[in-house]
Coordinates of N, CA and C in Angstrom, one line a residue:
N1 N -2.5 -6.4 -18.3 CA -2.9 -5.5 -17.2 C -1.8 -5.3 -16.2
G2 N -0.7 -6.1 -16.3 CA 0.4 -6.0 -15.3 C 0.1 -6.7 -14.0
K3 N -1.0 -7.4 -13.8 CA -1.3 -8.1 -12.6 C -1.0 -9.6 -12.8
V4 N -0.3 -10.1 -11.9 CA 0.0 -11.5 -11.9 C -1.1 -12.2 -11.0
E5 N -1.8 -13.2 -11.6 CA -2.9 -13.8 -10.9 C -2.5 -15.1 -10.2
N6 N -1.4 -15.7 -10.6 CA -1.0 -17.0 -9.9 C 0.5 -16.9 -9.6
Y7 N 0.8 -16.0 -8.7 CA 2.2 -15.8 -8.3 C 2.7 -17.1 -7.6
A8 N 1.8 -17.9 -7.0 CA 2.3 -19.1 -6.4 C 3.0 -20.1 -7.3
A9 N 2.6 -20.0 -8.6 CA 3.2 -20.9 -9.6 C 4.5 -20.4 -10.2
C10 N 4.9 -19.1 -9.8 CA 6.1 -18.5 -10.3 C 7.3 -19.3 -9.6
P11 N 8.3 -19.6 -10.5 CA 9.5 -20.3 -9.9 C 10.3 -19.5 -8.9
E12 N 10.1 -18.1 -8.9 CA 10.8 -17.3 -7.9 C 10.0 -17.1 -6.7
S13 N 8.8 -17.6 -6.5 CA 7.9 -17.4 -5.4 C 8.5 -18.1 -4.1
A14 N 8.0 -17.6 -3.0 CA 8.4 -18.1 -1.7 C 8.0 -19.6 -1.6
I15 N 6.8 -19.9 -2.2 CA 6.4 -21.3 -2.2 C 7.3 -22.2 -2.9
A16 N 7.7 -21.8 -4.1 CA 8.6 -22.6 -5.0 C 10.0 -22.8 -4.2
R17 N 10.5 -21.7 -3.6 CA 11.7 -21.8 -2.9 C 11.6 -22.7 -1.7
A18 N 10.5 -22.6 -1.0 CA 10.3 -23.5 0.2 C 10.2 -25.0 -0.2
R19 N 9.5 -25.3 -1.3 CA 9.4 -26.6 -1.8 C 10.8 -27.2 -2.2
K20 N 11.5 -26.3 -2.9 CA 12.9 -26.7 -3.3 C 13.8 -27.0 -2.2
N21 N 13.5 -26.4 -1.0 CA 14.3 -26.7 0.2 C 13.6 -27.7 1.1
G22 N 12.6 -28.4 0.6 CA 12.0 -29.6 1.3 C 10.9 -29.2 2.2
D23 N 10.4 -28.0 2.2 CA 9.3 -27.6 3.1 C 8.0 -28.1 2.5
E24 N 7.4 -29.1 3.2 CA 6.1 -29.7 2.7 C 4.9 -29.1 3.4
R25 N 5.0 -28.1 4.2 CA 3.9 -27.6 4.9 C 2.9 -26.9 3.9
F26 N 1.6 -26.9 4.3 CA 0.6 -26.2 3.6 C 1.0 -24.7 3.6
M27 N 0.9 -24.0 2.5 CA 1.3 -22.6 2.4 C 0.1 -21.7 2.2
L28 N 0.1 -20.6 2.8 CA -0.9 -19.5 2.5 C -0.1 -18.3 2.0
M29 N -0.5 -17.9 0.8 CA 0.1 -16.7 0.2 C -1.0 -15.7 0.0
V30 N -0.7 -14.5 0.5 CA -1.6 -13.3 0.4 C -0.9 -12.3 -0.5
V31 N -1.6 -11.9 -1.6 CA -1.1 -10.9 -2.5 C -2.0 -9.7 -2.5
F32 N -1.3 -8.5 -2.2 CA -2.0 -7.3 -2.3 C -1.6 -6.7 -3.6
Q33 N -2.6 -6.6 -4.5 CA -2.3 -6.1 -5.9 C -2.6 -4.6 -5.9
T34 N -1.7 -3.8 -6.4 CA -1.9 -2.4 -6.7 C -1.7 -2.2 -8.2
V35 N -1.9 -1.0 -8.6 CA -1.7 -0.8 -10.0 C -0.2 -1.0 -10.4
T36 N 0.7 -0.6 -9.6 CA 2.1 -0.6 -9.9 C 3.0 -1.6 -9.3
I37 N 2.5 -2.2 -8.2 CA 3.4 -3.1 -7.4 C 2.5 -4.1 -6.7
H38 N 3.0 -5.3 -6.5 CA 2.3 -6.3 -5.7 C 3.1 -6.6 -4.4
L39 N 2.4 -6.7 -3.3 CA 3.0 -7.0 -2.0 C 2.6 -8.5 -1.8
V40 N 3.6 -9.4 -1.7 CA 3.3 -10.8 -1.5 C 3.9 -11.3 -0.2
V41 N 3.0 -11.9 0.6 CA 3.4 -12.4 1.9 C 3.0 -13.9 2.0
T42 N 3.9 -14.7 2.5 CA 3.7 -16.2 2.5 C 4.0 -16.8 3.9
W43 N 3.1 -17.6 4.3 CA 3.3 -18.3 5.6 C 3.2 -19.8 5.3
G44 N 4.0 -20.6 6.0 CA 3.9 -22.0 6.1 C 3.1 -22.4 7.3
V45 N 2.1 -23.2 7.2 CA 1.2 -23.5 8.3 C 1.7 -24.8 9.0
D46 N 2.0 -24.6 10.3 CA 2.5 -25.7 11.1 C 1.3 -26.5 11.7
P47 N 1.1 -27.7 11.2 CA -0.1 -28.5 11.7 C 0.0 -28.8 13.2
K48 N 1.1 -28.8 13.8 CA 1.2 -29.0 15.2 C 0.6 -27.9 16.0
V49 N 0.8 -26.7 15.5 CA 0.2 -25.5 16.2 C -1.3 -25.6 16.1
L50 N -1.9 -26.0 14.9 CA -3.3 -26.2 14.8 C -3.8 -27.3 15.7
D51 N -3.1 -28.4 15.8 CA -3.5 -29.5 16.7 C -3.6 -29.1 18.2
D52 N -2.8 -28.0 18.5 CA -2.9 -27.5 19.9 C -4.0 -26.6 20.2
D53 N -4.7 -26.2 19.1 CA -5.8 -25.2 19.3 C -7.0 -25.7 18.4
L54 N -7.8 -26.5 18.9 CA -8.9 -27.1 18.1 C -9.9 -26.1 17.5
V55 N -10.1 -25.0 18.2 CA -11.0 -24.0 17.7 C -10.4 -23.3 16.5
M56 N -9.1 -23.0 16.6 CA -8.4 -22.4 15.4 C -8.3 -23.4 14.3
K57 N -8.1 -24.6 14.6 CA -8.0 -25.7 13.6 C -9.3 -25.8 12.8
G58 N -10.4 -25.7 13.5 CA -11.7 -25.8 12.9 C -12.0 -24.6 12.0
L59 N -11.6 -23.4 12.5 CA -11.8 -22.2 11.6 C -10.9 -22.2 10.4
W60 N -9.6 -22.7 10.7 CA -8.7 -22.8 9.5 C -9.2 -23.7 8.5
E61 N -9.7 -24.9 8.9 CA -10.2 -25.9 7.9 C -11.4 -25.3 7.2
Q62 N -12.3 -24.6 7.9 CA -13.4 -23.9 7.2 C -12.9 -22.9 6.2
Y63 N -11.8 -22.2 6.5 CA -11.3 -21.1 5.7 C -10.7 -21.8 4.4
V64 N -9.9 -22.7 4.6 CA -9.2 -23.4 3.5 C -10.1 -24.2 2.6
N65 N -11.0 -24.9 3.2 CA -11.9 -25.8 2.5 C -13.3 -25.2 2.2
G66 N -13.6 -24.0 2.7 CA -14.9 -23.4 2.6 C -15.1 -22.7 1.3
S67 N -16.2 -22.0 1.2 CA -16.5 -21.3 0.0 C -15.7 -19.9 -0.1
E68 N -15.7 -19.4 -1.3 CA -15.0 -18.1 -1.5 C -15.8 -17.0 -0.7
E69 N -17.1 -17.2 -0.6 CA -17.9 -16.2 0.2 C -17.5 -16.3 1.7
F70 N -17.3 -17.4 2.2 CA -16.8 -17.6 3.6 C -15.5 -16.9 3.8
R71 N -14.6 -17.2 2.9 CA -13.2 -16.7 3.0 C -13.2 -15.1 3.0
T72 N -14.0 -14.6 2.0 CA -14.0 -13.1 1.8 C -14.7 -12.4 3.0
K73 N -15.7 -13.0 3.6 CA -16.4 -12.4 4.7 C -15.6 -12.4 6.0
R74 N -14.7 -13.4 6.1 CA -14.1 -13.6 7.4 C -12.6 -13.1 7.4
F75 N -12.1 -12.7 6.3 CA -10.6 -12.3 6.2 C -10.5 -10.9 6.9
K76 N -9.8 -10.9 8.0 CA -9.7 -9.7 8.8 C -8.2 -9.3 8.9
V77 N -8.0 -8.0 8.9 CA -6.6 -7.4 9.0 C -6.6 -6.4 10.1
I78 N -5.5 -6.4 10.9 CA -5.3 -5.4 11.9 C -4.0 -4.6 11.5
P79 N -4.2 -3.4 11.1 CA -3.1 -2.6 10.7 C -2.5 -1.8 11.9
R80 N -1.3 -1.4 11.8 CA -0.6 -0.6 12.8 C 0.5 0.2 12.2
I81 N 0.4 1.5 12.0 CA 1.6 2.3 11.6 C 2.5 2.5 12.8
V82 N 3.6 1.9 12.7 CA 4.6 2.0 13.8 C 5.4 3.3 13.7
D83 N 5.8 3.6 12.4 CA 6.6 4.8 12.1 C 6.0 5.3 10.8
G84 N 5.6 6.6 10.9 CA 5.0 7.2 9.7 C 4.4 8.5 10.1
A85 N 4.0 9.3 9.1 CA 3.3 10.6 9.3 C 2.0 10.4 10.0
G86 N 1.7 11.4 10.8 CA 0.5 11.4 11.6 C -0.7 11.3 10.7
S87 N -0.7 12.0 9.6 CA -1.8 11.9 8.7 C -2.1 10.5 8.2
L88 N -1.0 9.7 7.9 CA -1.1 8.4 7.5 C -1.6 7.5 8.6
K89 N -1.2 7.7 9.8 CA -1.7 7.0 11.0 C -3.2 7.2 11.2
R90 N -3.6 8.4 11.0 CA -5.1 8.7 11.1 C -5.8 8.0 10.0
L91 N -5.3 8.0 8.8 CA -6.0 7.5 7.6 C -6.1 5.9 7.8
V92 N -5.0 5.3 8.2 CA -5.0 3.8 8.3 C -5.7 3.4 9.6
G93 N -5.4 4.0 10.7 CA -5.9 3.6 12.0 C -5.3 2.3 12.5
E94 N -5.9 1.8 13.6 CA -5.5 0.6 14.1 C -6.6 -0.4 14.4
K95 N -7.8 0.0 13.8 CA -9.0 -0.8 14.0 C -9.0 -2.0 13.1
P96 N -9.3 -3.2 13.6 CA -9.4 -4.4 12.7 C -10.5 -4.1 11.7
G97 N -10.2 -4.6 10.5 CA -11.2 -4.5 9.4 C -11.3 -5.7 8.6
L98 N -12.5 -5.9 8.1 CA -12.8 -7.0 7.1 C -12.6 -6.4 5.7
L99 N -11.5 -6.9 5.1 CA -11.2 -6.4 3.8 C -12.2 -6.7 2.7
G100 N -12.9 -7.8 2.9 CA -13.9 -8.2 1.9 C -15.0 -7.2 1.7
K101 N -15.2 -6.3 2.7 CA -16.2 -5.3 2.6 C -15.9 -4.2 1.6
R102 N -14.5 -4.1 1.3 CA -14.1 -3.0 0.4 C -13.3 -3.5 -0.8
L103 N -12.8 -4.7 -0.7 CA -11.9 -5.1 -1.8 C -12.5 -6.4 -2.5
N104 N -12.2 -6.5 -3.7 CA -12.5 -7.8 -4.4 C -11.4 -8.8 -4.1
F105 N -11.8 -10.0 -3.9 CA -10.9 -11.1 -3.6 C -11.0 -12.1 -4.7
R106 N -9.9 -12.8 -5.0 CA -9.8 -13.9 -5.9 C -9.0 -15.0 -5.2
Y107 N -9.2 -16.2 -5.5 CA -8.5 -17.3 -4.8 C -8.0 -18.3 -5.9
R108 N -6.9 -18.9 -5.5 CA -6.4 -20.1 -6.3 C -5.9 -21.1 -5.2
Q109 N -6.3 -22.3 -5.4 CA -6.0 -23.3 -4.4 C -5.6 -24.6 -5.0
T110 N -4.6 -25.2 -4.4 CA -4.2 -26.6 -4.7 C -4.2 -27.4 -3.4
D111 N -3.8 -28.6 -3.5 CA -3.7 -29.4 -2.2 C -2.6 -28.9 -1.3
T112 N -1.7 -28.1 -1.8 CA -0.5 -27.7 -1.0 C -0.5 -26.2 -0.7
H113 N -1.4 -25.4 -1.2 CA -1.4 -24.0 -0.9 C -2.7 -23.3 -1.2
L114 N -2.9 -22.2 -0.6 CA -4.0 -21.3 -0.9 C -3.5 -19.9 -1.2
L115 N -3.8 -19.4 -2.3 CA -3.4 -18.1 -2.8 C -4.6 -17.2 -2.6
V116 N -4.5 -16.1 -1.9 CA -5.5 -15.1 -1.6 C -5.1 -13.8 -2.3
I117 N -5.8 -13.3 -3.3 CA -5.5 -12.1 -4.0 C -6.4 -11.0 -3.6
C118 N -5.9 -10.0 -3.0 CA -6.6 -8.8 -2.6 C -6.4 -7.7 -3.6
D119 N -7.4 -7.3 -4.3 CA -7.2 -6.3 -5.4 C -7.5 -4.9 -4.8
T120 N -6.5 -4.2 -4.4 CA -6.7 -2.9 -3.8 C -7.2 -1.8 -4.8
A121 N -7.1 -2.1 -6.1 CA -7.6 -1.1 -7.0 C -9.1 -1.1 -7.1
T122 N -9.8 -2.1 -6.5 CA -11.2 -2.2 -6.6 C -11.9 -1.3 -5.6
S123 N -11.1 -0.5 -4.8 CA -11.7 0.4 -3.8 C -11.0 1.7 -3.8
S124 N -11.7 2.8 -3.9 CA -11.1 4.1 -4.0 C -10.4 4.4 -2.6
F125 N -11.0 3.9 -1.5 CA -10.5 4.2 -0.2 C -9.2 3.4 -0.1
A126 N -9.2 2.1 -0.4 CA -7.9 1.3 -0.4 C -6.9 1.8 -1.3
S127 N -7.3 2.3 -2.5 CA -6.3 2.9 -3.4 C -5.6 4.1 -2.8
R128 N -6.5 4.9 -2.1 CA -5.9 6.1 -1.4 C -4.9 5.8 -0.3
I129 N -5.3 4.8 0.5 CA -4.3 4.3 1.5 C -3.1 3.8 0.9
T130 N -3.2 2.9 -0.1 CA -2.1 2.3 -0.8 C -1.1 3.4 -1.3
Q131 N -1.7 4.4 -2.0 CA -0.9 5.5 -2.6 C -0.2 6.3 -1.5
A132 N -0.9 6.6 -0.4 CA -0.3 7.3 0.7 C 0.9 6.5 1.3
C133 N 0.7 5.2 1.4 CA 1.8 4.4 1.9 C 3.0 4.3 1.0
M134 N 2.7 4.2 -0.3 CA 3.8 4.1 -1.3 C 4.5 5.5 -1.3
D135 N 3.8 6.6 -1.2 CA 4.4 7.9 -1.2 C 5.4 8.1 -0.1
Q136 N 5.1 7.4 1.1 CA 5.8 7.6 2.3 C 6.7 6.3 2.6
A137 N 6.8 5.4 1.7 CA 7.3 4.1 2.0 C 8.7 4.2 2.6
S138 N 9.6 5.0 2.2 CA 10.9 5.1 2.7 C 11.0 5.5 4.2
R139 N 9.9 6.1 4.7 CA 9.8 6.6 6.1 C 8.7 5.8 6.9
L140 N 8.2 4.7 6.3 CA 7.1 4.0 6.8 C 7.5 2.6 7.4
T141 N 7.0 2.3 8.6 CA 7.0 1.0 9.2 C 5.6 0.6 9.6
I142 N 5.1 -0.5 9.0 CA 3.7 -0.9 9.3 C 3.7 -2.4 9.7
D143 N 2.9 -2.6 10.6 CA 2.6 -4.0 11.0 C 1.2 -4.4 10.5
L144 N 1.1 -5.6 10.0 CA -0.2 -6.1 9.6 C -0.4 -7.5 10.2
G145 N -1.5 -7.7 10.9 CA -1.9 -9.0 11.4 C -3.1 -9.5 10.7
F146 N -3.2 -10.8 10.5 CA -4.3 -11.4 9.8 C -5.0 -12.4 10.6
L147 N -6.3 -12.4 10.6 CA -7.1 -13.4 11.3 C -8.3 -13.8 10.6
I148 N -8.9 -14.8 11.0 CA -10.3 -15.2 10.6 C -11.3 -14.7 11.6
E149 N -12.2 -13.9 11.1 CA -13.1 -13.3 12.1 C -14.0 -14.4 12.8
A150 N -14.1 -14.2 14.1 CA -15.0 -15.0 14.9 C -16.4 -14.4 14.8
T151 N -17.4 -15.3 14.5 CA -18.8 -14.8 14.4 C -19.7 -15.5 15.4
E152 N -19.1 -16.5 16.1 CA -19.9 -17.2 17.1 C -19.1 -17.2 18.4
A153 N -19.7 -17.2 19.5 CA -19.1 -17.1 20.8 C -18.0 -18.2 21.0
N154 N -18.3 -19.4 20.5 CA -17.4 -20.5 20.7 C -16.1 -20.4 19.8
E155 N -16.1 -19.3 18.9 CA -14.9 -19.1 18.1 C -13.9 -18.1 18.8
L156 N -14.4 -17.5 19.9 CA -13.6 -16.5 20.6 C -12.6 -17.1 21.5
P157 N -11.5 -16.5 21.8 CA -11.1 -15.2 21.3 C -10.5 -15.4 19.9
E158 N -10.5 -14.3 19.1 CA -9.9 -14.4 17.8 C -8.4 -14.6 17.9
R159 N -7.9 -15.3 16.9 CA -6.4 -15.6 16.9 C -5.8 -15.1 15.6
V160 N -4.7 -14.5 15.8 CA -3.9 -14.0 14.6 C -3.2 -15.3 14.0
F161 N -3.4 -15.5 12.7 CA -2.8 -16.6 12.1 C -1.5 -16.3 11.4
G162 N -1.3 -15.0 11.1 CA -0.1 -14.5 10.5 C 0.1 -13.0 10.7
A163 N 1.3 -12.6 10.7 CA 1.6 -11.2 10.8 C 2.9 -10.9 10.1
F164 N 3.1 -9.6 9.8 CA 4.4 -9.2 9.3 C 4.6 -7.7 9.5
R165 N 5.9 -7.3 9.4 CA 6.3 -5.9 9.5 C 7.0 -5.6 8.2
L166 N 6.5 -4.5 7.7 CA 7.2 -3.9 6.5 C 7.8 -2.6 7.0
S167 N 9.2 -2.6 6.9 CA 9.9 -1.5 7.5 C 10.7 -0.7 6.4
K168 N 10.3 0.5 6.1 CA 11.0 1.4 5.3 C 11.5 0.8 4.0
P169 N 10.5 0.2 3.2 CA 10.9 -0.5 1.9 C 11.4 0.6 0.9
N170 N 12.4 0.2 0.2 CA 12.9 1.0 -0.9 C 12.2 0.6 -2.2
L171 N 11.1 1.2 -2.5 CA 10.3 0.7 -3.6 C 11.0 0.8 -5.0
P172 N 11.8 1.9 -5.2 CA 12.6 1.9 -6.5 C 13.5 0.7 -6.7
D173 N 13.9 0.0 -5.6 CA 14.7 -1.2 -5.7 C 14.0 -2.5 -5.7
A174 N 12.6 -2.4 -5.7 CA 11.8 -3.6 -5.7 C 12.2 -4.4 -6.9
K175 N 12.3 -5.7 -6.7 CA 12.7 -6.7 -7.7 C 11.6 -6.9 -8.7
P176 N 11.8 -6.6 -10.0 CA 10.7 -6.9 -11.0 C 10.6 -8.4 -11.2
L177 N 9.4 -8.8 -11.4 CA 9.1 -10.2 -11.7 C 9.5 -10.5 -13.1
T178 N 10.3 -11.5 -13.3 CA 10.8 -11.8 -14.7 C 10.0 -12.9 -15.3
W179 N 9.1 -13.5 -14.6 CA 8.3 -14.6 -15.0 C 7.0 -14.1 -15.6
T180 N 6.5 -14.7 -16.7 CA 5.2 -14.5 -17.3 C 4.4 -15.7 -17.2
E181 N 3.2 -15.6 -16.5 CA 2.4 -16.7 -16.3 C 1.7 -17.1 -17.6
D182 N 1.4 -18.4 -17.7 CA 0.7 -18.9 -18.9 C -0.8 -18.7 -18.6
V183 N -1.4 -17.8 -19.3 CA -2.8 -17.5 -19.0 C -3.7 -18.2 -20.0
G184 N -3.2 -19.2 -20.8 CA -4.0 -19.9 -21.8 C -4.8 -20.9 -21.2

């Protein structure tokens, strides 16, 4: 089907490169799967930062060690089109959203990392946004922030645990994955 399910195990992944360079932090890898391309974002989690924020540490531990249902219900994204067509800005918006309401999620976890797979093809709305972004990629700059949704007063304020900016990617030059995972 062209979808890689365990990109974290790929020798070319950011996790593999980090480990090769001696980075022992727990890693979070988020993969947005589309029909034609995968967007992979990886963060190393600094335990000192979590130790300084006990509320975030508790939420993070629930997210990492909790059920798939908890993870899916609480995974929130904040999009922002920095540079792009007005029609795309209106389509995407800047309102935080719970992706689990629209997308199917799958997870793979080890003691050293958590892989979160967001399958954009499972939602016609997400597929439409993805296609619009891909069509305008060379003119697009988008910021995405990720957080664990607060559902109790003692979990507020919500805190962004990771963010990235994708700026005018040249999709035709995207590096093809040369690794084939063992699905046996």
